[in-house]
Short mmCIF file of C-alpha atoms in Angstrom, two decimals:
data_model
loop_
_atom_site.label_atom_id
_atom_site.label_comp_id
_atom_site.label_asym_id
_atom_site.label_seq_id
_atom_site.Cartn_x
_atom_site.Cartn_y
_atom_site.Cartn_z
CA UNK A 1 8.10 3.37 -43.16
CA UNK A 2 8.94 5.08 -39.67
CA UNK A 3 9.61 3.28 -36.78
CA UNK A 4 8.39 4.90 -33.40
CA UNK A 5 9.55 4.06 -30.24
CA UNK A 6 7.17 5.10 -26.85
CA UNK A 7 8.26 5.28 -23.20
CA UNK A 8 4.49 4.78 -21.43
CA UNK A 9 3.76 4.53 -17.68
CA UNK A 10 0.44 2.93 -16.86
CA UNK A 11 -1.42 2.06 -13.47
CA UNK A 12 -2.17 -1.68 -14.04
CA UNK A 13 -4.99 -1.78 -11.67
CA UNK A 14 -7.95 -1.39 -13.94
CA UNK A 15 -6.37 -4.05 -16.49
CA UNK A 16 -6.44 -7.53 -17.67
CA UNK A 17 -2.50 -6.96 -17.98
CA UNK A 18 -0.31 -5.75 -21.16
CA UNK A 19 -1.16 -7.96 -23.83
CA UNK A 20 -4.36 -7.50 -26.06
CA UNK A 21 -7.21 -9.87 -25.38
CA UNK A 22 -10.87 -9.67 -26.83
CA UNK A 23 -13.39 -8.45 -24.67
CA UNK A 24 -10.88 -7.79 -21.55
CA UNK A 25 -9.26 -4.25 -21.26
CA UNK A 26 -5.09 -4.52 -21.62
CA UNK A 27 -2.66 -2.06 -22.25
CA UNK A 28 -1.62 -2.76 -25.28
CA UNK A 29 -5.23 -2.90 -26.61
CA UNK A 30 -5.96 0.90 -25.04
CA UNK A 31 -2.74 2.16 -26.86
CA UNK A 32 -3.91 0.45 -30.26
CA UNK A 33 -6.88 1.90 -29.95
CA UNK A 34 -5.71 5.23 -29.38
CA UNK A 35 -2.77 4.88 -32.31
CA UNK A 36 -5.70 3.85 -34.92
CA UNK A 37 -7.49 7.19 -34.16
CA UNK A 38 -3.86 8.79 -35.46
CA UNK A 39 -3.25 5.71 -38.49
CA UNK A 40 -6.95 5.88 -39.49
CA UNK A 41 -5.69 3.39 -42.55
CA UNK A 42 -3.17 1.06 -41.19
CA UNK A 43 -3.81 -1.41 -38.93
CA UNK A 44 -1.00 -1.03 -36.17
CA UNK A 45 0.64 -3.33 -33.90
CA UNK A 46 2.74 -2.42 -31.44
CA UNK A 47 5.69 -4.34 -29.88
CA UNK A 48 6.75 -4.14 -26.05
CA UNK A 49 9.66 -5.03 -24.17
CA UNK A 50 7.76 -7.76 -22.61
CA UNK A 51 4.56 -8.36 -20.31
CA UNK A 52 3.42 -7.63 -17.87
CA UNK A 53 0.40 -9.79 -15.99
CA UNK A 54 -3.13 -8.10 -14.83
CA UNK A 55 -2.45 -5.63 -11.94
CA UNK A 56 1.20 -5.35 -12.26
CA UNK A 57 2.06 -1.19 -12.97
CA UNK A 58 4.82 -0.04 -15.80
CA UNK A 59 6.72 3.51 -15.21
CA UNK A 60 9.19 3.11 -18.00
CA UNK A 61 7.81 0.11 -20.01
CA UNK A 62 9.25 0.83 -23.59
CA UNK A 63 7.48 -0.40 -27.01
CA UNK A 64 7.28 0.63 -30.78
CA UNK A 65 5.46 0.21 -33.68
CA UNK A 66 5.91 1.16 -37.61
CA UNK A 67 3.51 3.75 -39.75
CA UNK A 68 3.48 5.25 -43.06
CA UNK A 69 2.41 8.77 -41.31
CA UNK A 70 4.92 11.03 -41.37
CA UNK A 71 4.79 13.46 -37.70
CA UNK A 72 7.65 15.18 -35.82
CA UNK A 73 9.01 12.57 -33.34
CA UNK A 74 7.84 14.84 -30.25
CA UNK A 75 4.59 15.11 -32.01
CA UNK A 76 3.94 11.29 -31.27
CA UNK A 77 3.81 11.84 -27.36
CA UNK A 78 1.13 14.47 -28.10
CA UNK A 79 -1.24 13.02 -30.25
CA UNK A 80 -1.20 9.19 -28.58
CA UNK A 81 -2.01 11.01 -25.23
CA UNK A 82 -4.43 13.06 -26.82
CA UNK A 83 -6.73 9.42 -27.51
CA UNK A 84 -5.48 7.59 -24.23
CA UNK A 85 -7.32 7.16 -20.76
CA UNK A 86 -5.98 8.57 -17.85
CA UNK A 87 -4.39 5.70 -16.58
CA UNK A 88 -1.96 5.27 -19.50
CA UNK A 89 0.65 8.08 -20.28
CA UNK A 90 3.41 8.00 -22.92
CA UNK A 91 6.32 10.04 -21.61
CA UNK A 92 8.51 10.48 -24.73
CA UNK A 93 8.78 9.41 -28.04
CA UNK A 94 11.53 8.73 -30.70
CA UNK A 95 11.91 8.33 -34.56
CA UNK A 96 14.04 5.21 -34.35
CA UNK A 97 16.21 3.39 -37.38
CA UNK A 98 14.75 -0.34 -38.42
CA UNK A 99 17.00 -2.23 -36.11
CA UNK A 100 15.71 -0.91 -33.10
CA UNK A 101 13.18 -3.41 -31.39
CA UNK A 102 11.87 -2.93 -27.96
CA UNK A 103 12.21 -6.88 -26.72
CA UNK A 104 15.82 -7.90 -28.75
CA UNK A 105 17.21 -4.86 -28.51
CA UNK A 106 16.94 -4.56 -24.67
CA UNK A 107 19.57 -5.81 -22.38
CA UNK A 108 18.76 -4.88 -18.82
CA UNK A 109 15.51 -4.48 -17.41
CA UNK A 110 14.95 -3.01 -13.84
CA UNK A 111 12.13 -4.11 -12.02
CA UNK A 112 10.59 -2.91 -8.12
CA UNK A 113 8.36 -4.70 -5.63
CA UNK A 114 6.94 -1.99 -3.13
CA UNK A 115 5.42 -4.21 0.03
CA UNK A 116 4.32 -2.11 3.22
CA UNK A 117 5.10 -3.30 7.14
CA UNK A 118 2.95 -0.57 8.19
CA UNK A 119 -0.82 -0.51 9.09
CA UNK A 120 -3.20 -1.29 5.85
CA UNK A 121 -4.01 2.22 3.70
CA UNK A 122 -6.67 2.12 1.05
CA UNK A 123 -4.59 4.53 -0.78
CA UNK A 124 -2.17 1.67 -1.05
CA UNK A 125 -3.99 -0.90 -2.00
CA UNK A 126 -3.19 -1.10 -5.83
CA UNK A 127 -0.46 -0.19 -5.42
CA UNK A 128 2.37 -1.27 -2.56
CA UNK A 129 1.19 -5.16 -1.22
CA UNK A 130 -0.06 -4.35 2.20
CA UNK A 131 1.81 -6.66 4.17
CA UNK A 132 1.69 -5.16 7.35
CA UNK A 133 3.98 -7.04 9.40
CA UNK A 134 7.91 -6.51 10.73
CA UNK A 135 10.18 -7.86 8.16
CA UNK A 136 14.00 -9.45 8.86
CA UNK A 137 15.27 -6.57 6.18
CA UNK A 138 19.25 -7.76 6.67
CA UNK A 139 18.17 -11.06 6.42
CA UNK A 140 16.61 -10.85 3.37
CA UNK A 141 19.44 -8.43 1.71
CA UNK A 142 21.73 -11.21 2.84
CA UNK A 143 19.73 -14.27 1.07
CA UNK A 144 19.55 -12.31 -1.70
CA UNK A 145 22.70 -12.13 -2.69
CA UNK A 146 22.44 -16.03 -3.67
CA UNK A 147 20.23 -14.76 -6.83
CA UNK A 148 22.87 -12.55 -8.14
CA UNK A 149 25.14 -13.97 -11.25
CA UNK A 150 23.55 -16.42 -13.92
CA UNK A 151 21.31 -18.95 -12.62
CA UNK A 152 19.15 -21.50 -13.84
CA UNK A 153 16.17 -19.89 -12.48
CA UNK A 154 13.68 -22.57 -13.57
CA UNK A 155 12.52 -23.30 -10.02
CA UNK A 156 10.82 -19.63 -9.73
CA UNK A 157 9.11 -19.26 -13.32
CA UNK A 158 6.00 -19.81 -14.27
CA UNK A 159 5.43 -23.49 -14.40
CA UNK A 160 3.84 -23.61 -17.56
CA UNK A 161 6.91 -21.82 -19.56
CA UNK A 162 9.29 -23.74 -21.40
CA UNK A 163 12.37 -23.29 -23.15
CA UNK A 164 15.84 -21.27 -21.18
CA UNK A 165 15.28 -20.23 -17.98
CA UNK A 166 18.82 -18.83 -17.66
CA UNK A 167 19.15 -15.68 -17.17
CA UNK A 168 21.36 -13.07 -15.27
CA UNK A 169 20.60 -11.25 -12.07
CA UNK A 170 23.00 -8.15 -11.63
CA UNK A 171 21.45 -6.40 -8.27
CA UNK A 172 18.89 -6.51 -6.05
CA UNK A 173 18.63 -3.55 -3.32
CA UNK A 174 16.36 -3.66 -0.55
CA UNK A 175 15.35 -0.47 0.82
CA UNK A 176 13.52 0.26 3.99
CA UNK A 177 11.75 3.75 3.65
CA UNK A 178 10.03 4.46 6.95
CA UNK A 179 8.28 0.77 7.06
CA UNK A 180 7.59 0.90 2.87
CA UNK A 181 10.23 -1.86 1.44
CA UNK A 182 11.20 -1.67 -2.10
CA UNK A 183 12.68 -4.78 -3.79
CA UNK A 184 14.95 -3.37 -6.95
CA UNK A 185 16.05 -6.20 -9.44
CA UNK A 186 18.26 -5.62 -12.52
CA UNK A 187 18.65 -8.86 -14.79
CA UNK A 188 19.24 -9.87 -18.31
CA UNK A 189 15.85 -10.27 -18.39
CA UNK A 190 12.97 -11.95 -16.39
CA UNK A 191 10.87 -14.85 -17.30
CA UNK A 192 7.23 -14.80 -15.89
CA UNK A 193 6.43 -14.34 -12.42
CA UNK A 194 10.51 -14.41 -11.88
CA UNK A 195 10.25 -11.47 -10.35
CA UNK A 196 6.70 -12.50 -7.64
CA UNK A 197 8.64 -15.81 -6.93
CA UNK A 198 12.57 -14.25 -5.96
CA UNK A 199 10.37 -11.32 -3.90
CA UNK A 200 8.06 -14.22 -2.31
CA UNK A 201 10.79 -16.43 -1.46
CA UNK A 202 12.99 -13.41 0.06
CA UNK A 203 9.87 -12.55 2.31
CA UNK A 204 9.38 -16.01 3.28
CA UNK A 205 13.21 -15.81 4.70
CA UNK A 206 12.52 -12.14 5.83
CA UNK A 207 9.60 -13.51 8.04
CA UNK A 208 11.86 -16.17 9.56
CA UNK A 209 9.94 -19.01 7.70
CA UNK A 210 12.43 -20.70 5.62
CA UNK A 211 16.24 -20.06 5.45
CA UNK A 212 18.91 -18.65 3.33
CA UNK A 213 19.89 -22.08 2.68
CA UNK A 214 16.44 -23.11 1.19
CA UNK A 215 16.00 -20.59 -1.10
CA UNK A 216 19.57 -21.70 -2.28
CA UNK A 217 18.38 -25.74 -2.44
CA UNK A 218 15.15 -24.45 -4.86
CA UNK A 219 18.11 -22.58 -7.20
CA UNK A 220 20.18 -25.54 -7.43
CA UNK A 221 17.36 -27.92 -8.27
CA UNK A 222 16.65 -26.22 -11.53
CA UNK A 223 13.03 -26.60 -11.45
CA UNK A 224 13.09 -30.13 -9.89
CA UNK A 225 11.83 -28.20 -6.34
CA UNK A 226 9.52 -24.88 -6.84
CA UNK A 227 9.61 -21.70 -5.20
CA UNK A 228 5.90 -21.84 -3.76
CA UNK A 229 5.65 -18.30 -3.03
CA UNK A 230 4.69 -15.85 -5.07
CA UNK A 231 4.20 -11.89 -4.34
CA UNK A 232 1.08 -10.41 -5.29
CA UNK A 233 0.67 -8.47 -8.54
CA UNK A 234 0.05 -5.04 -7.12
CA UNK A 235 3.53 -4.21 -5.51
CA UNK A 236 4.96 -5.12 -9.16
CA UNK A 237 6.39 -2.18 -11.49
CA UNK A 238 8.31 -2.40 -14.53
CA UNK A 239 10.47 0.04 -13.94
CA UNK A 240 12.88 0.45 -16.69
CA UNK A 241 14.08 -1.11 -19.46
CA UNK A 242 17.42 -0.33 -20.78
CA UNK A 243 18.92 -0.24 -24.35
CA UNK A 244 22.53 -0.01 -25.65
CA UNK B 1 -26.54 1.82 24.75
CA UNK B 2 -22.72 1.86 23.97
CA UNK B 3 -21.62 4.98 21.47
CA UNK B 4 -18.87 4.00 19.36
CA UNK B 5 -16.67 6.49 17.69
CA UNK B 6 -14.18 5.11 14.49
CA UNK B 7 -11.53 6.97 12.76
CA UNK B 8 -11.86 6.11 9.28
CA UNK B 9 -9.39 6.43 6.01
CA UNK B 10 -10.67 6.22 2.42
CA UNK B 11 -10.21 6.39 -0.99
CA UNK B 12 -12.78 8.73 -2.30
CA UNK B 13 -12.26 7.79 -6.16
CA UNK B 14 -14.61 5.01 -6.62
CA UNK B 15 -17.10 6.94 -4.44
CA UNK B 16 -20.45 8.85 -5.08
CA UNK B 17 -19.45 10.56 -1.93
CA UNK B 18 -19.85 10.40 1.83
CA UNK B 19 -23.37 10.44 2.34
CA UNK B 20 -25.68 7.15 1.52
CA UNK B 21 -27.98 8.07 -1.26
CA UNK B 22 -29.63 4.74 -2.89
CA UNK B 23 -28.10 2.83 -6.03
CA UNK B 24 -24.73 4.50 -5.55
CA UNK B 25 -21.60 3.89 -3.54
CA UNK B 26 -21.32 6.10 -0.90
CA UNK B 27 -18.73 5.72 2.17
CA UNK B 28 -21.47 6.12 4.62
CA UNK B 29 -23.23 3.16 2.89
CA UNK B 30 -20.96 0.76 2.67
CA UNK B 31 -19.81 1.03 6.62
CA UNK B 32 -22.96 0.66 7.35
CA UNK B 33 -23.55 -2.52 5.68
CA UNK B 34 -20.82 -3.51 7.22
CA UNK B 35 -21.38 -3.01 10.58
CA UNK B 36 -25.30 -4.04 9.90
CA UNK B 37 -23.11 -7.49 10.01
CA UNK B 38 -22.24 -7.33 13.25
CA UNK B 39 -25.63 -6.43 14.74
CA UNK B 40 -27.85 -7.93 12.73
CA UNK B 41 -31.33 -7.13 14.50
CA UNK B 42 -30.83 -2.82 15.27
CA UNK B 43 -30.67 -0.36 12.51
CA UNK B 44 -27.20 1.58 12.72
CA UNK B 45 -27.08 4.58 11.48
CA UNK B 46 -23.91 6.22 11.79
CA UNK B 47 -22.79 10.19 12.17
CA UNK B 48 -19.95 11.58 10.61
CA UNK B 49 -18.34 14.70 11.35
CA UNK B 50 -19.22 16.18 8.07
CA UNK B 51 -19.51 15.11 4.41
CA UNK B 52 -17.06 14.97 1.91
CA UNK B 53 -18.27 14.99 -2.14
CA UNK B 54 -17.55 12.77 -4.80
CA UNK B 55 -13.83 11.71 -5.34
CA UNK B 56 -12.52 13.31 -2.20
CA UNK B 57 -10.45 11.55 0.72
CA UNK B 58 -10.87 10.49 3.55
CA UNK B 59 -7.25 10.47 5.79
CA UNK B 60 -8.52 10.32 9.65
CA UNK B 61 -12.42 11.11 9.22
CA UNK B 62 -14.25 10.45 12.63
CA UNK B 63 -17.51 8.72 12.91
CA UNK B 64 -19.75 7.41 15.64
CA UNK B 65 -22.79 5.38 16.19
CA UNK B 66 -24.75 3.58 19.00
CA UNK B 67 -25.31 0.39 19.29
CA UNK B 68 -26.56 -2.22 22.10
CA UNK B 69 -23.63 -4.67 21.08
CA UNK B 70 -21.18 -5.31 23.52
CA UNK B 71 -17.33 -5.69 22.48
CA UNK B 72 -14.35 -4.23 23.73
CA UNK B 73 -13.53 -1.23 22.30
CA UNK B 74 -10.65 -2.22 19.66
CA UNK B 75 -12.25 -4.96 18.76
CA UNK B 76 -15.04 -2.82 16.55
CA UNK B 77 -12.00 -1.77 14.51
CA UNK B 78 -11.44 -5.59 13.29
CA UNK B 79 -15.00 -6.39 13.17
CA UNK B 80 -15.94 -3.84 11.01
CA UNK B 81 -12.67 -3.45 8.67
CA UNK B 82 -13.19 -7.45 8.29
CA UNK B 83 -16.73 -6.75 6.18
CA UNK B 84 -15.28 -3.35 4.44
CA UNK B 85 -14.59 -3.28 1.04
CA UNK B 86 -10.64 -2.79 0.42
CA UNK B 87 -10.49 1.42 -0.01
CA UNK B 88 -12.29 2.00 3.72
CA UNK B 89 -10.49 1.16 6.44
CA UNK B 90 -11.41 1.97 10.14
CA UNK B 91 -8.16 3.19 11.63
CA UNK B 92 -9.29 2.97 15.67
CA UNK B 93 -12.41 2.48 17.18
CA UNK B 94 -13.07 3.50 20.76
CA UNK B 95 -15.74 3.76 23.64
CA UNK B 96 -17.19 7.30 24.55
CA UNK B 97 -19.20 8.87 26.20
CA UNK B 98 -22.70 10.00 25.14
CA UNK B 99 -21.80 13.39 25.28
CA UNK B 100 -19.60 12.99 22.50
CA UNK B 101 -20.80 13.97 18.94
CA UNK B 102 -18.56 13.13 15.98
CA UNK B 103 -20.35 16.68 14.17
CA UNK B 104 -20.88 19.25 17.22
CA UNK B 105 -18.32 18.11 19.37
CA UNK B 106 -15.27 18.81 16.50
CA UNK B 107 -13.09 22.28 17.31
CA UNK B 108 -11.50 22.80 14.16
CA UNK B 109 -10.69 20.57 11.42
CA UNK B 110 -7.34 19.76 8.85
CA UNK B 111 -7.83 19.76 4.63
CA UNK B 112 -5.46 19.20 2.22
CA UNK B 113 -4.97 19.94 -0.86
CA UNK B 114 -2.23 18.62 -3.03
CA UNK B 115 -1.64 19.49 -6.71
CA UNK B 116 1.46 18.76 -9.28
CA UNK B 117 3.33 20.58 -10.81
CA UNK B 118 4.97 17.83 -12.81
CA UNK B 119 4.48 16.08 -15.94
CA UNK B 120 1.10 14.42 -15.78
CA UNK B 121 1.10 10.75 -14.08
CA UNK B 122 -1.25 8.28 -14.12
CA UNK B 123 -0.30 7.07 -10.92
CA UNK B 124 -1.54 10.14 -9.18
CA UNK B 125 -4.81 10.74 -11.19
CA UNK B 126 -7.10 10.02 -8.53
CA UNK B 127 -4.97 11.16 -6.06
CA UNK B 128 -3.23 14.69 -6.76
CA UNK B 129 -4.63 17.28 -9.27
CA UNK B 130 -2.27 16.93 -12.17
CA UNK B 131 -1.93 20.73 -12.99
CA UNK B 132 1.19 20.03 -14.65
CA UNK B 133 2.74 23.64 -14.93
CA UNK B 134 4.98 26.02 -12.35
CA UNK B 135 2.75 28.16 -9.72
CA UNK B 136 4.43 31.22 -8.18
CA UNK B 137 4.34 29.57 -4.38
CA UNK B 138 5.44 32.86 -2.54
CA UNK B 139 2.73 34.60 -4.62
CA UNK B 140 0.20 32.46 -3.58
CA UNK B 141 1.48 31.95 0.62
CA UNK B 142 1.33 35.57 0.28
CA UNK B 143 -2.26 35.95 -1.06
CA UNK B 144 -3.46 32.90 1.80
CA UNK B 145 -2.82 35.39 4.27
CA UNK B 146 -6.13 37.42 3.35
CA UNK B 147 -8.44 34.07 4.25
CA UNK B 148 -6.52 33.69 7.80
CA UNK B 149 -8.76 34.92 10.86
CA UNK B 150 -12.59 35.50 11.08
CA UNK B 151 -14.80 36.18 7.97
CA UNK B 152 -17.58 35.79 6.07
CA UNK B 153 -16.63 33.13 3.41
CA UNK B 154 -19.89 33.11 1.33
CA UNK B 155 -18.27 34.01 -1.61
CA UNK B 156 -16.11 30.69 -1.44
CA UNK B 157 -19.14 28.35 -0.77
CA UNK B 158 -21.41 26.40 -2.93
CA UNK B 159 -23.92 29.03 -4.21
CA UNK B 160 -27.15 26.47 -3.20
CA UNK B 161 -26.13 26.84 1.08
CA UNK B 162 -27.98 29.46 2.84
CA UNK B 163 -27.33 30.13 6.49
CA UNK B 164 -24.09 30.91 7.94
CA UNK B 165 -20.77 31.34 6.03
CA UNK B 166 -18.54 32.90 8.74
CA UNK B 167 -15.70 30.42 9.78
CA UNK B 168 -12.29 31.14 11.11
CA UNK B 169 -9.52 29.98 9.79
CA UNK B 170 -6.53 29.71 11.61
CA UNK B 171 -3.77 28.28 9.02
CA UNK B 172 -2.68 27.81 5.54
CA UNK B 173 0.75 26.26 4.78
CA UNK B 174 1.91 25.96 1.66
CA UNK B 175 4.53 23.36 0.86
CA UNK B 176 6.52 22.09 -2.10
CA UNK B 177 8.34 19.13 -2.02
CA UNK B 178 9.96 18.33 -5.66
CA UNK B 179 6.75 19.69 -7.75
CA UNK B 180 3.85 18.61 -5.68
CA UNK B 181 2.38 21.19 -3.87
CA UNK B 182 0.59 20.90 -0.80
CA UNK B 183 -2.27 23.48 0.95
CA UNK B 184 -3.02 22.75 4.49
CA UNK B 185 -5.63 24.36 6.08
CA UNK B 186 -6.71 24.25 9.43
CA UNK B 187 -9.96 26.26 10.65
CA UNK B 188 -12.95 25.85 12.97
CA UNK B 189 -15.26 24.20 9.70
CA UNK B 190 -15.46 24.76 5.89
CA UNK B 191 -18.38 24.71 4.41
CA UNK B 192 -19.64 22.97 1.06
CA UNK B 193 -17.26 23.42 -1.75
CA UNK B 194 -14.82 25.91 0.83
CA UNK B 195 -11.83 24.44 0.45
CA UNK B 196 -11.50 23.65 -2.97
CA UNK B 197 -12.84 27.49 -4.42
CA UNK B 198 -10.34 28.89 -1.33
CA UNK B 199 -7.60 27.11 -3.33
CA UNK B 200 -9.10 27.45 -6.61
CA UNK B 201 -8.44 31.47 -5.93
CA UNK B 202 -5.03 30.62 -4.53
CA UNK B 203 -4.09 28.62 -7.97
CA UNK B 204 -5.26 31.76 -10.09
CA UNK B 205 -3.10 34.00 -7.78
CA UNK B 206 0.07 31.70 -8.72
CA UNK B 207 -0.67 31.32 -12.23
CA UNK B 208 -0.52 35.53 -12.56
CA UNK B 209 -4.19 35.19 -13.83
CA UNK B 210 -5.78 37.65 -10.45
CA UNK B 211 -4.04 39.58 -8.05
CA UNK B 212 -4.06 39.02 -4.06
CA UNK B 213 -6.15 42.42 -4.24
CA UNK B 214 -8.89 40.58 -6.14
CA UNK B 215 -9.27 37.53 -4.16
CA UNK B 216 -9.62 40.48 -1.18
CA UNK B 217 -12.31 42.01 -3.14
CA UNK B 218 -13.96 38.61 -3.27
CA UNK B 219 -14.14 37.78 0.62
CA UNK B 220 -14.88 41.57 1.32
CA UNK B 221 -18.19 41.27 -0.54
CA UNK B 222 -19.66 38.59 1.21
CA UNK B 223 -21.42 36.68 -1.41
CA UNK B 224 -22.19 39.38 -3.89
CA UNK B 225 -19.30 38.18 -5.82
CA UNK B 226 -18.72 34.52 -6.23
CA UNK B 227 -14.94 33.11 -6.85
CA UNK B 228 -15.60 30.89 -9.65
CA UNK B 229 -12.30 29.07 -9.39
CA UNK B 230 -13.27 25.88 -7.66
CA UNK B 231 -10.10 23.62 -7.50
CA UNK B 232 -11.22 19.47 -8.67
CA UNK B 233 -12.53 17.10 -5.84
CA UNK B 234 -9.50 14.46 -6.67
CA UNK B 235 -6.59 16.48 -4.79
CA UNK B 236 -8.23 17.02 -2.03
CA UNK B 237 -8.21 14.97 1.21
CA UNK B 238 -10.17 15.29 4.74
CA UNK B 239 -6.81 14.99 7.20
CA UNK B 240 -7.87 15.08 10.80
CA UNK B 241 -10.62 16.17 12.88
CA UNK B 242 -9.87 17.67 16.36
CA UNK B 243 -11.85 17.43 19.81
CA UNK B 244 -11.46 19.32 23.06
#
């Protein structure tokens, strides 16, 4: 048995998000699809280092799957791209030992939020949320510092997820490129739409609507008082997930 | 009568072109729906200052149309982007005169043409050719200097346009910033398919397959032999439009 690990980068725009689901185009289904046309008798499954929901983009999203075929570990890159759409595009690709696994082994995961102050673009669209207004930037670089460290983040996951909601936030840069702002969050890991609620509630404080000291009453409350705000999907990109 | 003229930006990729043509999407078809919404009882048809084909862009395009609606000049630019699908977006709208013509009025217009040199992305699909290997760029800045001035360009148009083929062109930069090339080219009007086979020759210059002698040849015979490079529609964008 061979284990295979892929780096892909995908466009999320034309999919129902990562995981497979009948009838809807995902991700994972695509790359399935394309790995069968290499494993014409096993039925593979790959493994990713998490989600991601419809619309949101991956650059460095990392997963890996096992197979009896025997194929130089470069080779792999070749012939998955070789059966994918254009929108998907493995990067690299390793032989890996048997404890290698693309969610438990990870533990950091970068993610960005691109949001635009400038006037809308239809090139854009998919891809940065057009919000097309000034934003406080130091303001928001200075409320964000109260996400940094372990939390109980509870109060801006999904609110139909159970189980820990700790988890540790190491950085989050804001950067102002000519009126494009990019959000970049290293954690532990992220539960769902973490990442949409922290970037929604620093915009809410970046637009002067609630305060520094809000967004630190929803973190204390543990989930008692919810972050109502939530980014859109399209600014969203997995950007890297890192291993030992 | 009031003529309106609109700058307009759009993303060519989900577009059967510029023109309206019935049962597909065409740019030209879906602002006019849209302004058909705003007055309801005439039948708006609007000019453009030339077409652009399937997949291409649209950065600063330039339209006009009359109309017997009153408004204020701006506030066509919210009416209309309000009914417009997300990937058209009217930049500015403003109040001219009826000597104005979006087509015969223009002086020159700005293409570009941008093309990677990278590993392939699926980001950039539908927005940058993904040629994905090195180009000799002094080579080909060198062999642009043979198109620059007055000539008879027949043998870089679509072979189905009769009439004239001289143009004058009056720039070609070529720039490369990290891997992704782009050609700008400013001239007095292009004609169908003139950009992307005046590229298309450029390309085989850099990739050592012709010489800057041949691509002479070409223009020097005036038609009777065709340059059958003809770069893809996806990299290539409409930029500006000038007027007196």
């Amino acid at each position: 048995m061979n284990r295979i690990k892929c780096i892909v980068s995908y466009d999320g725009s034309k999919f129902h998000g990562f995981q497979v689901q009948n009838q809807f185009r995902t991700v994972q289904g695509e790359i399935q699809k394309a790995i069968k046309n290499i494993c014409k008798d096993e039925s593979i499954v790959i493994h990713a280092s998490g989600r991601t929901d419809a619309k949101v983009h991956g650059r460095r999203q990392v997963f890996h799957f096992d197979t009896l075929r025997e194929m130089p570990e470069k080779q792999w890159k070749r012939a998955i791209n070789h059966f994918l759409p254009n929108d998907i595009y493995i990067i690299d690709s390793f032989l890996v030992d048997e404890n290698f696994h693309s969610r438990y082994s990870a533990t950091k995961k970068e993610y960005h939020y691109m949001l635009s102050m400038n006037d809308y673009s239809p090139f854009e669209t998919n891809y940065i949320y057009q919000y097309g207004k000034e934003l406080d930037i130091e303001a928001m670089r200075n409320a964000a510092k109260i996400f940094i460290g372990e939390h109980d983040f509870a109060s801006f996951c999904a609110v139909d997820q159970y189980g820990n909601t700790i988890r540790t936030l190491y950085q989050i840069e804001i950067e102002n490129n000519q009126g494009i702002v990019t959000f970049k969050l290293v954690g532990n890991g992220f539960r769902r739409y973490m990442v949409r609620h922290l970037v929604g509630g620093l915009i809410q404080v970046g637009s002067h609507r609630i305060t520094k000291e809000f967004l630190e009453e929803l973190i204390e409350s543990k989930g008692q008082k919810k972050c109502l705000f939530k980014a859109k999907p399209q600014g969203l990109y997995l950007h890297e997930v890192f291993y030992k």
